[in-house]
Tab-separated table of C-alpha atoms and ligand atoms in Angstrom:
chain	number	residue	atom	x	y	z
A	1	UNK	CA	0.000	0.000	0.000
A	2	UNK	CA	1.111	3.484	-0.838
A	3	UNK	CA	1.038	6.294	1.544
A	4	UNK	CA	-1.596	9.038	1.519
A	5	UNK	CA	-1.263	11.135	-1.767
A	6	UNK	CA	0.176	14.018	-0.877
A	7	UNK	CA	-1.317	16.279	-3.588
A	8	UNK	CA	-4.324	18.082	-2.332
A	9	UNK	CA	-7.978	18.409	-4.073
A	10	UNK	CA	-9.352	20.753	-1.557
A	11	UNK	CA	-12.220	18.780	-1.890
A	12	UNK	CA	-14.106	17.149	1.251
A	13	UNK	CA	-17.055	14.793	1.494
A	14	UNK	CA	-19.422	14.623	4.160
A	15	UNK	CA	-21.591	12.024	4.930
A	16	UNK	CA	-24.579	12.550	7.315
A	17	UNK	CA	-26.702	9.523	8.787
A	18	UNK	CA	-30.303	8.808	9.693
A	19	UNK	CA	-30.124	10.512	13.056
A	20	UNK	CA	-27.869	13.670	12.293
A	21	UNK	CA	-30.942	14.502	9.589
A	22	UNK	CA	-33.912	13.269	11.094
A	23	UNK	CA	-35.987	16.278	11.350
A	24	UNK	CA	-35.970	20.157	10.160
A	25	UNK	CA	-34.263	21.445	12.435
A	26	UNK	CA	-31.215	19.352	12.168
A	27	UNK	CA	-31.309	19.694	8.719
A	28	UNK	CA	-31.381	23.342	9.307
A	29	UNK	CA	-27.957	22.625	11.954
A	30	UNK	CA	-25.976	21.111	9.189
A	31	UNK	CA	-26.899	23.815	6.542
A	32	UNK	CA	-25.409	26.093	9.185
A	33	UNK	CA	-22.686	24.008	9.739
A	34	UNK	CA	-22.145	23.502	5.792
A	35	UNK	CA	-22.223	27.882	5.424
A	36	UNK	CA	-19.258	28.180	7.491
A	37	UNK	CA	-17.009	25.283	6.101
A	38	UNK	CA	-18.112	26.625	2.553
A	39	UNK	CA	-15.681	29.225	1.859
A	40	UNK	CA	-12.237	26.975	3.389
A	41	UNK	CA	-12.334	24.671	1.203
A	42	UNK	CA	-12.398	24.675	-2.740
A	43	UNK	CA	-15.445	21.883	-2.708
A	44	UNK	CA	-17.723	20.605	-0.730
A	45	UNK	CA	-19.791	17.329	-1.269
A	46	UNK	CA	-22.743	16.270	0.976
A	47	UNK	CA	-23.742	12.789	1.214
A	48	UNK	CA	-26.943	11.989	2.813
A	49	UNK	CA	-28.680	9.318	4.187
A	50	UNK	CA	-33.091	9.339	4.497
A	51	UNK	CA	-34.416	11.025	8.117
A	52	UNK	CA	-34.412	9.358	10.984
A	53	UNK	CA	-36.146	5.736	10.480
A	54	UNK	CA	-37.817	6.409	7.094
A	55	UNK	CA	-36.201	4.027	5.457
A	56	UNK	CA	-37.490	1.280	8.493
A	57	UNK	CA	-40.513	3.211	7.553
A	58	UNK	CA	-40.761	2.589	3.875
A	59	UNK	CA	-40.045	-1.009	4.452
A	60	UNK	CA	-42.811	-1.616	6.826
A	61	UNK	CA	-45.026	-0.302	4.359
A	62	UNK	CA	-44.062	-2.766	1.491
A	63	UNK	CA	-44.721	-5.436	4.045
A	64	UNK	CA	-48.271	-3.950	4.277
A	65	UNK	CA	-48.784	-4.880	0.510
A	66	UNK	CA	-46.043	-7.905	-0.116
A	67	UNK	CA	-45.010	-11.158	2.207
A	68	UNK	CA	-41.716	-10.770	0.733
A	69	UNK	CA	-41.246	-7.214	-0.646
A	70	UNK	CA	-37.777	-7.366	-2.930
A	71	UNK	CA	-36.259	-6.604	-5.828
A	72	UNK	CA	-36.690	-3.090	-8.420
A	73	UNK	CA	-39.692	-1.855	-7.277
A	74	UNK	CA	-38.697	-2.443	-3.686
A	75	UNK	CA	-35.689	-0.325	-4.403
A	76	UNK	CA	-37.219	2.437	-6.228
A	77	UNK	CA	-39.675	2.663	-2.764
A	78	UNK	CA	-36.298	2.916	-0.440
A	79	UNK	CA	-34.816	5.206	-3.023
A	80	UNK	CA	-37.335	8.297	-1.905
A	81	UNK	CA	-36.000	8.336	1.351
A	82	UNK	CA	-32.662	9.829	0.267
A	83	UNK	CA	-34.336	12.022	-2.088
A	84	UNK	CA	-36.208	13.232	0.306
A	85	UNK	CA	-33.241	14.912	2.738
A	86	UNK	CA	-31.009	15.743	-0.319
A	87	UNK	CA	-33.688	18.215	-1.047
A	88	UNK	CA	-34.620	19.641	1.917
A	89	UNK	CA	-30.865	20.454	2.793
A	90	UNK	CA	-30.817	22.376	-0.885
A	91	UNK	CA	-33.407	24.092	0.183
A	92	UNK	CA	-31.851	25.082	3.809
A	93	UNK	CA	-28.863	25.913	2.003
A	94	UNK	CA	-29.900	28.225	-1.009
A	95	UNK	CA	-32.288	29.797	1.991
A	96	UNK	CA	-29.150	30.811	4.301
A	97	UNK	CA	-27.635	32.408	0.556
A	98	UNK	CA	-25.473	29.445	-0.423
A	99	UNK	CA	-25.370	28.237	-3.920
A	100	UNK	CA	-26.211	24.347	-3.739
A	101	UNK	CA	-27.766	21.834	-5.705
A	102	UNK	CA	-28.919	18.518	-4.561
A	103	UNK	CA	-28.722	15.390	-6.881
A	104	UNK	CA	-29.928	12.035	-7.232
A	105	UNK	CA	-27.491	8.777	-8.099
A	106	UNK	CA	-29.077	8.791	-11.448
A	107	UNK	CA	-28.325	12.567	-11.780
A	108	UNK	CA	-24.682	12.091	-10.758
A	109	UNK	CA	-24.180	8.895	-12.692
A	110	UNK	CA	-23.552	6.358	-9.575
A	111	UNK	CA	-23.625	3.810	-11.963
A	112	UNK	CA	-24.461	0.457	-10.060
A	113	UNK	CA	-24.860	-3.196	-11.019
A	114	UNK	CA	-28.044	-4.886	-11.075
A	115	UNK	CA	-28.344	-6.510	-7.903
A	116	UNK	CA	-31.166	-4.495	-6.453
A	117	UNK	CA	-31.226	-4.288	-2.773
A	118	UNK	CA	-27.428	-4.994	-2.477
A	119	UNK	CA	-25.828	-3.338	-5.645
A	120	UNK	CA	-22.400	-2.910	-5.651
A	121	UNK	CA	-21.555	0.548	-7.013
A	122	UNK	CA	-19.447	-0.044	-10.515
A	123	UNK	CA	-18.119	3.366	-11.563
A	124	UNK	CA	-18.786	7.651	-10.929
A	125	UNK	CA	-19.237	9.443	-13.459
A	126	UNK	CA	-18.010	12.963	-12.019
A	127	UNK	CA	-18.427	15.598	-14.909
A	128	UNK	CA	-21.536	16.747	-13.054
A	129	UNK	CA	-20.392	16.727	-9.706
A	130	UNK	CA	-17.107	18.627	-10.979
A	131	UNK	CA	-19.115	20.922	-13.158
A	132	UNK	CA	-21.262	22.064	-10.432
A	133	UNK	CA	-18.078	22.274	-7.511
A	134	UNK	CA	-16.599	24.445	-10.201
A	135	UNK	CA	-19.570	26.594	-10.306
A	136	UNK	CA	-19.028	27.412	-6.741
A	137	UNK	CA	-22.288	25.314	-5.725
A	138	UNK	CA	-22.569	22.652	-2.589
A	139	UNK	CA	-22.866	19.460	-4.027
A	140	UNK	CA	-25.221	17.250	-1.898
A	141	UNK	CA	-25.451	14.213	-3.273
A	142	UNK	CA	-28.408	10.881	-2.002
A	143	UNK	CA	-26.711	8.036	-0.534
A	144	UNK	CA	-27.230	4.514	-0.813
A	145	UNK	CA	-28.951	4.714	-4.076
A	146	UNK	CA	-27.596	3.585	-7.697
A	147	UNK	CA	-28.626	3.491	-11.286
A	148	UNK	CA	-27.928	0.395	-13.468
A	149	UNK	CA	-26.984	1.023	-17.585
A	150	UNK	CA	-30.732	0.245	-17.962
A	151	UNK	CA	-31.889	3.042	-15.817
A	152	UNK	CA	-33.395	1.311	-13.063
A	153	UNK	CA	-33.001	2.744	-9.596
A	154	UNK	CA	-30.973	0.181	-6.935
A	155	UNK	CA	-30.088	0.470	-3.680
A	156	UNK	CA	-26.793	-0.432	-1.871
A	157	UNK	CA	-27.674	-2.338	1.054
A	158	UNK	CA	-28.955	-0.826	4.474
A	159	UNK	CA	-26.559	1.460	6.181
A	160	UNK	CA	-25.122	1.474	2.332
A	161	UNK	CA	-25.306	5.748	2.593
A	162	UNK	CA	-21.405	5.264	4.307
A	163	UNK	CA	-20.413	3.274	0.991
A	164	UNK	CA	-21.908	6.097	-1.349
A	165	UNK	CA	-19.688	8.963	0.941
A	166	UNK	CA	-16.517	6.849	0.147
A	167	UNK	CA	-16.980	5.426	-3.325
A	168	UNK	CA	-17.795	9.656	-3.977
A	169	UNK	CA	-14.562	10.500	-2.446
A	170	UNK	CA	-12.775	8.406	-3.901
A	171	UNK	CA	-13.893	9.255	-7.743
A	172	UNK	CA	-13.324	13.029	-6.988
A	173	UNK	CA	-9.999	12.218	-5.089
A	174	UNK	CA	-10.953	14.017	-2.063
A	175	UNK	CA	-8.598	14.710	0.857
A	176	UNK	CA	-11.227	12.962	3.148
A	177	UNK	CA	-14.752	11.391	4.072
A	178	UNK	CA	-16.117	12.669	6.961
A	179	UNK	CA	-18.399	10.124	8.267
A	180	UNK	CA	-20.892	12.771	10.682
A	181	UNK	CA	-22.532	10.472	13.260
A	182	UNK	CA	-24.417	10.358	16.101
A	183	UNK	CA	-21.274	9.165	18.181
A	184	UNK	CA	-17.556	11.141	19.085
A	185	UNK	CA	-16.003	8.539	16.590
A	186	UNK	CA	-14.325	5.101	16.668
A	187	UNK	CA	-15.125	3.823	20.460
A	188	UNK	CA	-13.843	1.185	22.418
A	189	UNK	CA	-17.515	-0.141	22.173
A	190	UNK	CA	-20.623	1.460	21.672
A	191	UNK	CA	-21.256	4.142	24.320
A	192	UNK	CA	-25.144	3.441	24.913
A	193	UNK	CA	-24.149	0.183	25.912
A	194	UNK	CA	-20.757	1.306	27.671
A	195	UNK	CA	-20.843	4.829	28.957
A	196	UNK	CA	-17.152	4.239	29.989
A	197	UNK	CA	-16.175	3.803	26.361
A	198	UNK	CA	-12.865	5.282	24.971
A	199	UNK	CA	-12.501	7.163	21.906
A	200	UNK	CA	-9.650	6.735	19.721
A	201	UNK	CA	-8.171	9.383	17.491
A	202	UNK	CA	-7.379	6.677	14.796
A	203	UNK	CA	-7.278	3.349	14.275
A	204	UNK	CA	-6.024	1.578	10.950
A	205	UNK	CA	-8.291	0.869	8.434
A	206	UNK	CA	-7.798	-3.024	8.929
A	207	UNK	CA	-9.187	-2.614	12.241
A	208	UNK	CA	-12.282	-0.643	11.145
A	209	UNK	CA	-12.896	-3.342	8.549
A	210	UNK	CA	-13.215	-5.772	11.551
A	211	UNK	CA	-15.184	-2.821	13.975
A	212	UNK	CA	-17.658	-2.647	10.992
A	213	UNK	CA	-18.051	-6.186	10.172
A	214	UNK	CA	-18.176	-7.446	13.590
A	215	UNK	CA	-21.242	-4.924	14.284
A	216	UNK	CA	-20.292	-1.286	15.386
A	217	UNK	CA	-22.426	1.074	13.871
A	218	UNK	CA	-20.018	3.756	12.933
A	219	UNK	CA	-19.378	2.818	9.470
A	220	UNK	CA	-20.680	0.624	7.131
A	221	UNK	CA	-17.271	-2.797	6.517
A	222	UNK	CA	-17.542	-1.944	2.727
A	223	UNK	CA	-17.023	2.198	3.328
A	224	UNK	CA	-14.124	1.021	5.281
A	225	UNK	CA	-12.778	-1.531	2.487
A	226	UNK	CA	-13.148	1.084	-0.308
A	227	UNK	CA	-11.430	3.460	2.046
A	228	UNK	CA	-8.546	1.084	2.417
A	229	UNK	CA	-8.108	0.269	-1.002
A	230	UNK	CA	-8.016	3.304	-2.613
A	231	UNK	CA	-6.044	4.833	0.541
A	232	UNK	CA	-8.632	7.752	1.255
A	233	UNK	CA	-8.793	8.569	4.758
A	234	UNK	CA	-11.983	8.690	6.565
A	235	UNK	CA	-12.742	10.931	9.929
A	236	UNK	CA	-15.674	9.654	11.375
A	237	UNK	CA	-16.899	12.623	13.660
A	238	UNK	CA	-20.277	13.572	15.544
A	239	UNK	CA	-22.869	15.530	13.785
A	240	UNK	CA	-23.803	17.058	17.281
A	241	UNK	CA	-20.440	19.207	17.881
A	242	UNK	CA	-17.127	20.143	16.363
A	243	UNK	CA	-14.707	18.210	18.494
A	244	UNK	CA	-11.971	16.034	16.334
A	245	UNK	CA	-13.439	12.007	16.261
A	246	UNK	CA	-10.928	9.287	15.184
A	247	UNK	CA	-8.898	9.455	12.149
A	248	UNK	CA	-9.099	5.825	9.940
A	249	UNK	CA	-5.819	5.558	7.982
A	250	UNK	CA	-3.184	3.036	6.788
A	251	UNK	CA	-0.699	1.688	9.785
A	252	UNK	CA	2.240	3.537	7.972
A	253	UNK	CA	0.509	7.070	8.714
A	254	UNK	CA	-0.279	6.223	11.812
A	255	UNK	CA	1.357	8.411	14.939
A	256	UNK	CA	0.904	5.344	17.554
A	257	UNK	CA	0.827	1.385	17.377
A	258	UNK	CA	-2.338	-0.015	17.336
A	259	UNK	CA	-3.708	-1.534	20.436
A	260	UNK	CA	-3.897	-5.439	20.555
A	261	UNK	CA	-7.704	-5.192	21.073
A	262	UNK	CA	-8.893	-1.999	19.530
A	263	UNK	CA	-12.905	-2.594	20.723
A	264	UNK	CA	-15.728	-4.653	21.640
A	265	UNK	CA	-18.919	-5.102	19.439
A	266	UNK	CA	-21.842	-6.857	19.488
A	267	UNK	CA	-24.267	-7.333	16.646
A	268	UNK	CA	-27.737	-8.567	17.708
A	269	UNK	CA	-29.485	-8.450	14.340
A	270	UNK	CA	-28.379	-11.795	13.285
A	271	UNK	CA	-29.893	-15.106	13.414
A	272	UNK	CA	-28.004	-18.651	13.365
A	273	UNK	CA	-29.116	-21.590	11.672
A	274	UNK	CA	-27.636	-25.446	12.473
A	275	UNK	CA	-27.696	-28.081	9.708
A	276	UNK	CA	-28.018	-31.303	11.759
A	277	UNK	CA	-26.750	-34.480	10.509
A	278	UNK	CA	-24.924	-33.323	7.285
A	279	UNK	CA	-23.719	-36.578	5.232
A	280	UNK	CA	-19.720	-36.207	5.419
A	281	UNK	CA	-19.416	-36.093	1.832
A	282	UNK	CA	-17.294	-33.809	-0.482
A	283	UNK	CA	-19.628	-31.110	-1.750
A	284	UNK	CA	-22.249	-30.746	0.240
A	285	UNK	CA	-20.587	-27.452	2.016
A	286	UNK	CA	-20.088	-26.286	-1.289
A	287	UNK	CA	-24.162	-26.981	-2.223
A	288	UNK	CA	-25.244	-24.882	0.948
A	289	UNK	CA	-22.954	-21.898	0.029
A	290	UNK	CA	-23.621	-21.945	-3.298
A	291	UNK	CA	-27.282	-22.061	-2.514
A	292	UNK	CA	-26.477	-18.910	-0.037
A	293	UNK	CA	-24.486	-16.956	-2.184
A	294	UNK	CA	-27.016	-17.233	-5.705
A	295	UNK	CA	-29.660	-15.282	-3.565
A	296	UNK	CA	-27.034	-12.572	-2.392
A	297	UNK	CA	-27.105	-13.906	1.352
A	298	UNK	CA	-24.439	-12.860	3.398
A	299	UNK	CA	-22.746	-14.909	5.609
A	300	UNK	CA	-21.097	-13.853	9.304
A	301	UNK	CA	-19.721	-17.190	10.666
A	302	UNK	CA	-19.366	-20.383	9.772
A	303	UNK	CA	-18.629	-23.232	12.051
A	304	UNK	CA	-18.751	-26.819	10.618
A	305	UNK	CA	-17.849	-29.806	13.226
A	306	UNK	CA	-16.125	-32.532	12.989
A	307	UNK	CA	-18.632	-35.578	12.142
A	308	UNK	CA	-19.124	-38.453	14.011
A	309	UNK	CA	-20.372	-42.020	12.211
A	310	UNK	CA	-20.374	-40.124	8.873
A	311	UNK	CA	-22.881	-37.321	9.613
A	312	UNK	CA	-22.057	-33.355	10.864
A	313	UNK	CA	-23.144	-30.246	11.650
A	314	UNK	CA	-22.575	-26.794	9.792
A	315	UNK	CA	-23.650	-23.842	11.816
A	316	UNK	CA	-24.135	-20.162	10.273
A	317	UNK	CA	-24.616	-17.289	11.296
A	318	UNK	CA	-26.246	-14.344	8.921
A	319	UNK	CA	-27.692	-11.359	9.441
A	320	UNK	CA	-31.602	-11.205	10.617
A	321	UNK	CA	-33.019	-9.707	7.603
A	322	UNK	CA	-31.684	-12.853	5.243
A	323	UNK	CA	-33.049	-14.715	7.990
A	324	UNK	CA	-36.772	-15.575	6.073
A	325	UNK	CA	-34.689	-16.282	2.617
A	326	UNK	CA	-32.409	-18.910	4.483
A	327	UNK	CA	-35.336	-20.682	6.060
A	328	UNK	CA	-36.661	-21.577	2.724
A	329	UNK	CA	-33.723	-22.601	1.628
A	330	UNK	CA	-33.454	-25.221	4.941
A	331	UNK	CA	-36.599	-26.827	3.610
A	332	UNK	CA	-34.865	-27.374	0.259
A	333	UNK	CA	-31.649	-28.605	1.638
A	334	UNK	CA	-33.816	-31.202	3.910
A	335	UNK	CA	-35.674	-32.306	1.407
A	336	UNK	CA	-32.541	-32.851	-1.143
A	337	UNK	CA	-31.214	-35.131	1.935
A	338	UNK	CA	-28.674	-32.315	2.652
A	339	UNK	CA	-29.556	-32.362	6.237
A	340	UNK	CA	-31.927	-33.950	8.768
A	341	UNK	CA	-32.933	-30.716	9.876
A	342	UNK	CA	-32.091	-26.755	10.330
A	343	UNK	CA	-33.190	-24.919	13.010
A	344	UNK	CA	-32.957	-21.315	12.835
A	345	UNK	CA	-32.699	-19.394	15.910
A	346	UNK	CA	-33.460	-15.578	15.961
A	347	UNK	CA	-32.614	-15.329	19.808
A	348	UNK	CA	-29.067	-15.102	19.564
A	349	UNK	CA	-25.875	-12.083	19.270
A	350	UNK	CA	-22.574	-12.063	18.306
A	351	UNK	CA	-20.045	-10.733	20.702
A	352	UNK	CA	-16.748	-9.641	19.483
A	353	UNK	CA	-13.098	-8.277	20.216
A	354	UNK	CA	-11.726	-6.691	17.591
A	355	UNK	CA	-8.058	-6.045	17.305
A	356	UNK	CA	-4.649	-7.120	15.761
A	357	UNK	CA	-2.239	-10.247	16.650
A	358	UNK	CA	-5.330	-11.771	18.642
A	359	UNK	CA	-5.438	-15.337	18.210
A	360	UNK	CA	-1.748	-15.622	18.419
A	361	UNK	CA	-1.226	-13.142	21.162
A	362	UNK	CA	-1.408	-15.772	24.492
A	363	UNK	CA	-4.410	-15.168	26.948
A	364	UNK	CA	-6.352	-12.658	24.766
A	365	UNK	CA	-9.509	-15.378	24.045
A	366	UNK	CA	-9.452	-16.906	27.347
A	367	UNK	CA	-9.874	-13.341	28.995
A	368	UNK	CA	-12.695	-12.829	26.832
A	369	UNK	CA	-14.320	-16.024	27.730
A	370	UNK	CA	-13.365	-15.614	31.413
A	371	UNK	CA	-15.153	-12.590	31.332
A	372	UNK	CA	-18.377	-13.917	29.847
A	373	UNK	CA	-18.034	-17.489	32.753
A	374	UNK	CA	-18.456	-14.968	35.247
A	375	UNK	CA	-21.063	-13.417	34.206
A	376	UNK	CA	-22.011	-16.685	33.743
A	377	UNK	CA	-22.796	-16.467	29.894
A	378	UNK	CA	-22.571	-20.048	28.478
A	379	UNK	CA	-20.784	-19.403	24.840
A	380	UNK	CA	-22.719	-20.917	21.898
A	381	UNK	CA	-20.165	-21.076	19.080
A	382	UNK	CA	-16.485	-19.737	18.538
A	383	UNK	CA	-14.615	-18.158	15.814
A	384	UNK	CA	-11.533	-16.499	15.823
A	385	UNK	CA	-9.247	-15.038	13.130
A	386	UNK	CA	-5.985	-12.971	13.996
A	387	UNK	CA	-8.295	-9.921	13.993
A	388	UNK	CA	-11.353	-10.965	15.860
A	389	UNK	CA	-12.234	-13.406	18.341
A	390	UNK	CA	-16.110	-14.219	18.240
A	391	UNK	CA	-18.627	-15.605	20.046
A	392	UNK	CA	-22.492	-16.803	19.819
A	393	UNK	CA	-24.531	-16.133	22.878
A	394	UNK	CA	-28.009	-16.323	23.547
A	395	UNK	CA	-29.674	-12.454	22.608
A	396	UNK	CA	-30.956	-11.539	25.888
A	397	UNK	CA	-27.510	-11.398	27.683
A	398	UNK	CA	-25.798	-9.494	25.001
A	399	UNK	CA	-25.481	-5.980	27.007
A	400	UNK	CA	-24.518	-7.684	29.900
A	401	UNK	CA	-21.964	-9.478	28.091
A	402	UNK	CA	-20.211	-6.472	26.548
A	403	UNK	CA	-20.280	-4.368	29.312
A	404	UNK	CA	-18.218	-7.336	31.432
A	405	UNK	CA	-16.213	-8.235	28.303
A	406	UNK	CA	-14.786	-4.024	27.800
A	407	UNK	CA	-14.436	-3.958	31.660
A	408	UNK	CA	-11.911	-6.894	31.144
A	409	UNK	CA	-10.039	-5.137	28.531
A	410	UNK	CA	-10.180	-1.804	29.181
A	411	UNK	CA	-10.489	-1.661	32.594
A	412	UNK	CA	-12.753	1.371	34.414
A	413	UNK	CA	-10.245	4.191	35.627
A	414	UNK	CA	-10.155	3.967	39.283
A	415	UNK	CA	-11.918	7.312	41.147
A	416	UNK	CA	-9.393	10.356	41.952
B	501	LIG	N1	-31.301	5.099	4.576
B	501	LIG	C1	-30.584	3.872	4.376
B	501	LIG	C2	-30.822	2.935	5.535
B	501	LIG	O1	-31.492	3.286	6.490
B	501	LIG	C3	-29.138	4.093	4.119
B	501	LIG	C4	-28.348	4.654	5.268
B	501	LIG	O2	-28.903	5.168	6.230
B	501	LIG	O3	-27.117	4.610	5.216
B	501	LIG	O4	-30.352	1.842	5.496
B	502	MG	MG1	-25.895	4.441	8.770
């Protein structure tokens, strides 16, 4: 990897979420905010994401009309959302006296594939978004959304507002995405669960791949991927005040070494499901994957045990809202002989440390799982990788769980 470019655009994204737009008059905050920035810098980009929980909203309603709302029309429905704030913040903007124009994907040529619901975006086409940055106007751009090369409107995944505020910096070559949240920035865990959490004024983009994927809610794991490829930093900062949050770089620009765990996270929108009694034969792993993978489920964990008189057990782990998709696959895969039976359980989170060196650093695991025995929070499943150590528990204890499993970690200052 390359360091940081050290030519300068002058150009800065900033990417707002649900919460830092969710009704007028924080839409009205962050047009003030944007009026002062405006003249330090030579362009400004605004990403948003839909207000508040419209986008929860929207979906409820196609469940109103559909048992399993999907596909195009589903994402021209979650599309409004961002079309919705984009405007309204044009509006705030040219009202304080600040040139701006607000644009769809379509208008700024996010081109997308074709996967609606989870499109990957394929290429920017930035002549617009130049054009207008060169006319002096605030570019405010809606995330999440893409358009294929048949004109169809997709979206990127939830959360997927973070990936539009990177893949945007990135085309333009901006110095930075600010990701404006509802948090200070990267914590040591999230701080409604643990008001004790630590902030950290960077961490390295490996480690905010893991954060991301392992559930923190800061950023969305592929913002943070096309981040580290492309080498753009991100500053993921609250919406709520001007304070510095934590810088997400490559190691080689970092000031300090990073931390052998870097956080806790828990994720409790997942579900698990157990293939019992899998024939031990080569290819049937490969079948349920497959299977997984051609409807565009994502997969967390995966656990397979060692079989006993020729029969096993696979255990995955996915997140909640594949959950329904999965289950009809089971019936499939029981029917085919694949397994005797799946059982998928929605009652169940995923605790995690997240740092660097941790499976081969001695101790780190069996502090985590010390923690958790006593608390006395039996451990479902374990994975671990040299950046994360994982573990299945049963939902209900999750809070608990992190609270006692940061304590261990990063231990509560004692009282001056
Ligand atoms: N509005 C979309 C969602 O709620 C995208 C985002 O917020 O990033 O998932
Ligand atoms: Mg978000």
């Amino acid at each position: 990897m390359t360091g940081s470019s050290t030519v300068h655009s002058g150009i800065i994204v900033k990417k707002y979420g649900g919460t830092s737009v969710a009704t007028p008059e924080r839409i009205s905050a962050i047009a003030e905010g944007v009026a002062q920035q405006v003249g330090g810098v030579r362009g400004l980009i605004v990403v948003l994401s839909a207000m508040g929980k419209s986008t929860d909203e929207l979906v409820a309603l196609a469940h109103q009309v559909s048992r399993r709302p999907a596909g195009r029309e589903m994402d021209l429905l979650l599309a409004t959302g961002e079309q919705v704030s984009v405007s309204l913040l044009g509006l705030a903007l040219q009202d304080r006296g600040v040139a701006a124009v607000s644009l769809t994907a379509a208008q700024c040529g996010i081109r997308t594939d074709s996967a609606f619901n989870v499109a990957r975006i394929q290429s920017i086409d930035t002549e617009r978004i130049l054009a207008e940055l060169e006319a002096g106007r605030v570019v405010i751009v809606t995330g999440f959304q893409g358009v294929t090369t048949d004109h169809d409107i997709t979206t990127l995944g939830r959360g997927g507002s973070d990936i539009t505020g990177v893949a945007v910096a990135v085309a333009v070559g901006a110095d930075a995405c600010e990701i404006c949240t509802d948090v200070d920035g990267v914590l040591t865990a999230d701080p409604n669960l643990v008001p004790a959490a630590r902030l950290w004024p960077e961490i390295s983009y490996e480690a905010a791949i893991e954060m991301a994927s392992s559930g923190a809610k800061v950023l969305h794991p592929r913002a943070a991927e096309l981040c580290m490829a492309y080498d753009i930093p991100i500053h993921v900062r609250s919406s709520f005040h001007a304070r510095e949050g934590t810088w997400i770089r490559g190691s080689d620009d970092m000031v300090m070494e990073q931390a052998e765990v870097v956080g806790v996270s828990s994720d409790r929108k997942i579900a698990k499901i157990t293939l019992r009694e899998v024939p031990d034969e080569p290819g049937l792993a490969a079948r349920v994957f497959q299977d997984l993978a051609g409807e565009d489920i994502c997969v967390r964990l995966i656990i397979q045990s060692a079989s006993s008189e020729g029969r096993g057990r696979i255990t995955f782990v996915l997140d909640e809202e594949f959950a329904e998709q999965a289950a009809h696959l089971v019936e499939q895969w029981k029917s085919a002989g694949i397994a005797s039976d799946g059982i998928v359980d929605h009652d169940v989170a995923k605790i995690s440390i997240v740092g660097s060196r941790l499976a081969s650093t001695p101790g780190l695991a069996a502090r985590m799982f010390s923690a958790l025995a006593r608390e006395e929070i039996n451990i479902d499943c374990i994975s671990s990788s040299e950046m994360k150590v994982a573990c299945v528990i049963a939902g209900e204890h999750v809070e608990r769980a992190v609270r006692a499993v940061h304590d261990e970690f990063f231990p509560p200052e004692p009282a001056r």
